[in-house]
C-alpha positions as a printed Julia matrix, in Angstrom:
401×3 Matrix{Float64}:
   0.0     0.0     0.0
   1.53    3.24   -1.14
   0.6     6.66    0.31
   0.34    9.33   -2.31
   0.81   12.18    0.09
   1.32   12.99    3.74
  -2.38   13.81    3.84
  -3.2    10.2     2.99
  -0.84    9.07    5.7
  -2.66   11.32    8.19
  -6.05   10.06    7.11
  -5.19    6.35    7.43
  -2.86    6.78   10.38
  -0.81    3.85    9.02
   2.99    3.43    9.02
   4.73    1.15    6.44
   8.09   -0.3     7.29
   8.79   -1.12    3.63
   9.79    2.34    2.54
  12.13    3.76    5.1
  11.97    7.32    3.81
   8.2     7.19    3.91
   8.28    5.62    7.35
  10.54    8.37    8.6
   8.27   11.01    7.04
   5.2     9.47    8.64
   6.89    9.22   12.03
   8.06   12.8    11.74
   4.57   14.03   10.89
   3.04   11.91   13.67
   5.47   13.21   16.24
   4.88   16.76   15.05
   1.15   16.25   15.35
   1.44   14.81   18.87
   3.74   17.58   20.03
   1.61   20.26   18.4
  -1.55   18.84   19.88
  -0.01   18.87   23.32
   1.28   22.38   22.63
  -2.19   23.51   21.65
  -3.76   22.11   24.82
  -1.11   23.71   27.04
  -1.4    27.03   25.29
  -5.18   26.98   25.47
  -5.09   26.17   29.17
  -2.64   28.99   29.73
  -4.89   31.32   27.8
  -8.11   30.31   29.53
  -6.63   30.55   32.99
  -6.67   34.31   32.5
 -10.33   34.13   31.57
  -9.73   36.39   28.57
 -11.22   35.62   25.17
  -8.76   37.73   23.19
  -5.7    36.01   24.66
  -7.19   32.59   23.86
  -7.87   33.47   20.25
  -4.37   34.87   19.81
  -2.87   31.62   21.18
  -4.97   29.48   18.83
  -4.1    31.54   15.74
  -0.41   31.59   16.59
  -0.24   27.81   16.99
  -2.24   27.28   13.81
   0.12   29.44   11.72
   3.36   28.07   13.1
   2.56   24.35   13.09
  -0.16   23.46   10.6
  -0.15   25.79    7.65
   0.3    22.82    5.31
  -2.45   20.66    6.79
  -5.97   21.53    5.64
  -7.61   18.9     7.82
  -5.9    20.18   10.91
  -6.71   23.72    9.85
 -10.35   22.73    9.67
 -10.19   21.06   13.06
  -8.61   24.11   14.74
 -10.95   26.5    13.01
 -13.85   24.43   14.29
 -12.4    24.53   17.79
 -12.04   28.32   17.78
 -15.74   29.19   17.96
 -16.2    26.45   20.52
 -13.5    27.97   22.69
 -15.0    31.41   22.1
 -18.38   30.18   23.18
 -16.86   28.62   26.26
 -15.08   31.89   27.08
 -18.29   33.89   26.65
 -20.08   31.36   28.81
 -17.46   31.78   31.51
 -17.84   35.55   31.33
 -21.63   35.25   31.5
 -21.38   32.94   34.5
 -18.98   35.36   36.19
 -21.37   38.21   35.46
 -24.25   36.26   36.95
 -22.16   35.45   40.01
 -21.32   39.13   40.36
 -24.98   40.18   40.35
 -25.84   37.39   42.79
 -22.99   38.52   45.04
 -24.08   42.15   44.89
 -27.69   41.17   45.58
 -26.64   39.09   48.59
 -24.46   41.91   49.92
 -27.34   44.38   49.68
 -29.75   41.97   51.39
 -27.18   41.21   54.08
 -26.56   44.91   54.73
 -30.27   45.63   54.96
 -30.89   42.75   57.35
 -27.78   43.28   59.43
 -28.18   47.06   59.49
 -31.74   46.8    60.78
 -30.74   44.26   63.44
 -27.63   46.22   64.38
 -29.69   49.39   64.44
 -32.15   47.82   66.87
 -29.32   46.45   69.0
 -27.54   49.81   68.98
 -30.65   51.73   70.04
 -31.36   49.19   72.77
 -27.81   49.41   74.13
 -27.88   53.18   73.79
 -31.09   53.38   75.83
 -29.61   51.03   78.4
 -26.48   53.2    78.62
 -28.54   56.37   79.05
 -30.56   54.73   81.8
 -27.36   53.73   83.58
 -26.05   57.29   83.27
 -29.18   58.71   84.85
 -28.65   60.47   88.14
 -31.02   59.8    90.97
 -33.34   62.64   91.92
 -31.38   63.24   95.13
 -28.15   63.65   93.13
 -29.54   66.46   90.98
 -28.41   70.07   91.39
 -30.29   73.27   90.7
 -28.41   73.66   87.43
 -30.05   70.43   86.24
 -33.06   71.45   84.24
 -35.57   69.09   85.87
 -34.8    70.09   89.46
 -34.57   73.77   88.5
 -38.06   73.7    86.97
 -39.52   71.79   89.9
 -37.9    74.05   92.49
 -38.96   77.25   90.7
 -42.61   76.21   90.82
 -42.38   77.5    94.37
 -42.72   81.33   94.37
 -40.52   81.55   97.48
 -37.59   80.03   95.65
 -38.05   82.4    92.7
 -38.27   85.4    95.03
 -35.15   84.33   96.95
 -33.17   83.84   93.76
 -34.2    87.19   92.23
 -33.6    89.08   95.47
 -30.05   87.76   95.75
 -29.19   88.23   92.06
 -30.61   91.74   91.74
 -29.97   92.88   95.36
 -33.57   93.99   95.75
 -36.86   93.01   97.35
 -38.99   91.39   94.67
 -42.75   91.07   95.14
 -44.24   88.78   92.55
 -47.57   89.77   91.07
 -48.49   86.26   89.93
 -47.12   82.78   90.6
 -44.13   82.07   88.35
 -44.55   79.92   85.25
 -42.03   77.23   84.37
 -41.53   75.78   80.9
 -43.62   78.6    79.45
 -43.92   78.34   75.66
 -44.13   81.44   73.5
 -44.45   81.79   69.74
 -45.16   84.76   67.49
 -46.84   82.61   64.82
 -47.14   79.0    63.7
 -44.54   79.67   60.99
 -41.9    80.91   63.43
 -39.77   79.13   65.97
 -41.18   78.84   69.47
 -39.2    79.35   72.67
 -39.58   77.63   76.02
 -38.78   79.8    79.01
 -37.49   78.05   82.13
 -38.95   80.56   84.61
 -41.25   83.43   83.67
 -42.37   85.85   86.4
 -43.87   89.33   86.75
 -43.54   91.55   89.82
 -45.91   94.22   91.17
 -44.19   96.89   89.06
 -44.93   94.84   85.91
 -41.27   94.04   85.42
 -40.85   90.74   83.57
 -38.18   88.26   84.68
 -36.99   85.33   82.58
 -34.44   83.06   84.26
 -32.56   80.2    82.54
 -30.26   77.55   84.01
 -27.92   76.63   81.14
 -25.64   73.74   82.04
 -23.97   73.29   78.62
 -22.24   75.88   76.49
 -24.09   75.81   73.17
 -21.98   78.73   71.84
 -25.11   80.67   70.88
 -26.33   82.12   74.18
 -25.94   85.82   73.29
 -28.12   85.51   70.19
 -30.44   83.12   71.98
 -31.01   85.79   74.62
 -31.72   88.26   71.82
 -34.39   85.95   70.37
 -35.96   85.54   73.81
 -35.99   89.31   74.25
 -37.66   89.87   70.88
 -40.38   87.24   71.35
 -41.18   88.42   74.88
 -41.43   92.03   73.66
 -43.74   91.04   70.8
 -46.33   89.77   73.31
 -46.38   92.81   75.59
 -48.51   95.3    73.67
 -52.1    94.51   72.6
 -53.22   95.34   69.04
 -53.86   99.02   68.37
 -51.6   100.41   71.1
 -49.26  103.05   69.67
 -47.5   104.19   72.86
 -44.34  102.09   73.01
 -43.52  103.54   76.43
 -46.04  101.04   77.75
 -43.58   98.23   77.05
 -42.6    96.42   80.24
 -39.07   96.29   81.51
 -37.59   92.88   80.79
 -34.69   91.19   82.61
 -33.27   88.01   81.15
 -30.95   86.07   83.48
 -28.83   83.11   82.35
 -26.97   81.07   84.99
 -24.07   78.98   83.66
 -21.29   76.83   85.19
 -18.77   78.27   82.71
 -17.32   81.68   81.83
 -19.06   82.62   78.6
 -16.97   85.76   77.98
 -13.64   84.76   79.51
 -13.04   87.72   81.84
 -13.32   85.76   85.09
 -16.37   87.63   86.37
 -19.25   86.2    88.35
 -21.67   88.55   86.67
 -21.92   90.2    83.22
 -24.69   92.81   82.8
 -25.6    94.13   79.35
 -27.69   97.19   78.52
 -27.86   99.33   75.39
 -25.3   102.14   75.45
 -23.96  104.68   73.0
 -20.56  103.8    71.56
 -19.56  107.42   71.1
 -20.73  108.4    74.6
 -20.26  105.27   76.77
 -21.99  106.75   79.82
 -25.13  107.41   77.76
 -27.74  104.64   78.24
 -30.51  103.97   75.77
 -32.98  103.22   78.59
 -35.08  100.91   76.47
 -35.92   98.78   79.52
 -34.05   95.67   78.31
 -31.38   94.08   80.48
 -29.55   90.8    80.01
 -27.46   89.26   82.8
 -25.1    86.28   82.47
 -23.97   84.64   85.74
 -20.87   82.46   85.98
 -20.54   80.01   88.89
 -16.75   79.86   88.39
 -15.97   83.57   88.71
 -12.67   84.83   90.13
 -13.44   88.38   91.28
 -15.5    88.18   94.48
 -14.95   91.88   95.2
 -17.3    92.84   92.35
 -20.4    91.0    93.65
 -22.04   90.26   96.97
 -20.88   87.23   99.01
 -24.47   85.98   99.07
 -24.56   85.84   95.25
 -21.37   83.77   95.24
 -22.91   81.37   97.77
 -26.06   81.11   95.65
 -24.05   80.27   92.52
 -21.99   77.66   94.37
 -25.15   76.14   95.81
 -26.83   75.99   92.4
 -23.87   74.06   91.03
 -23.7    71.72   94.05
 -27.08   71.54   95.78
 -25.98   69.34   98.67
 -26.23   69.38  102.44
 -22.49   70.01  102.75
 -22.58   73.16  100.59
 -25.72   74.52  102.26
 -24.1    74.11  105.69
 -21.15   76.23  104.58
 -23.43   79.0   103.32
 -23.89   81.87  105.77
 -27.04   83.09  104.03
 -30.21   82.1   105.88
 -32.2    82.55  102.67
 -30.1    79.94  100.9
 -30.46   77.52  103.81
 -34.24   77.95  103.75
 -34.21   77.39  100.0
 -32.22   74.21  100.55
 -34.86   72.92  102.98
 -37.58   73.44  100.38
 -35.49   71.74   97.69
 -34.9    68.74   99.96
 -38.66   68.38  100.21
 -38.86   68.35   96.41
 -36.21   65.64   96.21
 -38.0    63.53   98.83
 -41.36   63.69   97.05
 -42.49   60.37   95.58
 -44.64   62.21   93.05
 -41.63   64.19   91.87
 -39.6    60.95   91.61
 -42.22   59.41   89.29
 -42.32   62.59   87.21
 -38.53   62.55   86.96
 -38.51   58.95   85.73
 -41.13   59.76   83.09
 -39.2    62.82   82.0
 -36.0    60.79   81.66
 -37.71   58.06   79.63
 -39.16   60.67   77.28
 -35.71   62.15   76.9
 -34.28   58.73   75.99
 -37.04   58.12   73.44
 -36.39   61.48   71.8
 -32.65   60.75   71.58
 -33.25   57.25   70.23
 -35.62   58.58   67.59
 -33.02   61.1    66.46
 -30.33   58.42   66.36
 -32.64   56.03   64.48
 -33.28   58.63   61.78
 -29.55   59.28   61.53
 -28.75   55.57   61.2
 -31.4    55.11   58.51
 -29.87   57.94   56.48
 -26.39   56.39   56.73
 -27.74   52.94   55.77
 -29.47   54.36   52.69
 -26.25   56.11   51.7
 -24.23   52.89   52.08
 -26.72   50.93   49.97
 -26.59   53.47   47.16
 -22.78   53.48   47.18
 -22.69   49.67   47.02
 -25.25   49.54   44.22
 -23.09   51.92   42.19
 -19.87   50.09   43.07
 -18.38   53.17   44.77
 -16.48   51.22   47.41
 -13.71   53.83   47.74
 -16.31   56.47   48.59
 -17.89   54.05   51.07
 -14.56   53.5    52.81
 -13.74   57.2    52.9
 -17.2    58.13   54.24
 -16.72   55.86   57.27
 -13.74   57.92   58.48
 -14.49   61.39   57.11
 -17.69   62.93   58.46
 -17.46   65.96   56.17
 -17.17   63.72   53.11
 -20.12   61.68   54.42
 -22.21   64.87   54.66
 -21.18   65.72   51.09
 -22.38   62.3    49.87
 -25.64   62.65   51.79
 -26.18   65.96   50.04
 -25.25   64.44   46.68
 -27.87   61.69   47.01
 -30.35   64.1    48.63
 -30.77   61.82   51.66
């Protein structure tokens, strides 16, 4: 049997030992085919390990040109394999794409579930922490808002405090009002006055115990002054001299103005003529419990400020003022009242609920921001927002959350 060409030898796969030159040619072609086939498989595996269709096609074309340009059958076989490999590559990419969407979907679901559970756990622990931080009623001082409001319901305590602060004898016309709300209209901000009182001369007193420095007390006192003034004249009155005198007093455990004084009194004066007063009837007084110039105020005022900051038996015993000691006796009765204790507990629980509601709204906004960043694949922004509060605010504004 004689092979007419190497193609016939490839088709039959036979090897004749009769013609040595033909045998050698057949062996050479067979070896080349085996080596090339192995080379193709290795190259294809190397290409597909990168999961890139273009690299795989380049490998296949390169092997085809270098090894089998003279073999039409092999050319046909490789050309038939190319689309198959291409399809496989596309299938791999489609599977990877599907896995990516499944992964992203699972991440979003996990974040929503975990964020809601973590949010609930956080709010629970936060409420528990706030409850543990709560002072008992007996530990409160007059600078604490609750005890201040309760103590100032007693006209005697208000009178004692005003008499010592203003060095006068104050006769109240009506019982004082605590937590008095005032508003000029439903569209404007309301204010809540700690203690609101009027004396027999129709002078209005507004007293605030401000334990924390909110860095806005001067303008806050201005707002209080304006809203109080707007309520003083009935409609149709054109004589502004009928406006009442108004004294606003703020008692703080810090030096708001930094001059070391126990007392800062502000009235309208002329800049060009400093001794010229405007006499508009408005006075604002800021008291500092940590003053350093006792020579500028009365010793009784200093004792009152110290007692307001530390309303204890030890401090009251040190005080020489009989009025402060009598005030302390009345405040001890307030602290010993079971009714006041229940009211204090309810007030504290309401305070916790308000804080938790604010924190819940804040957490929901952050969770919505995180979900949007994940959906858009903005993981760098997500990472940066966790450590940069200003950048987080910028993203919240960007997404209008």
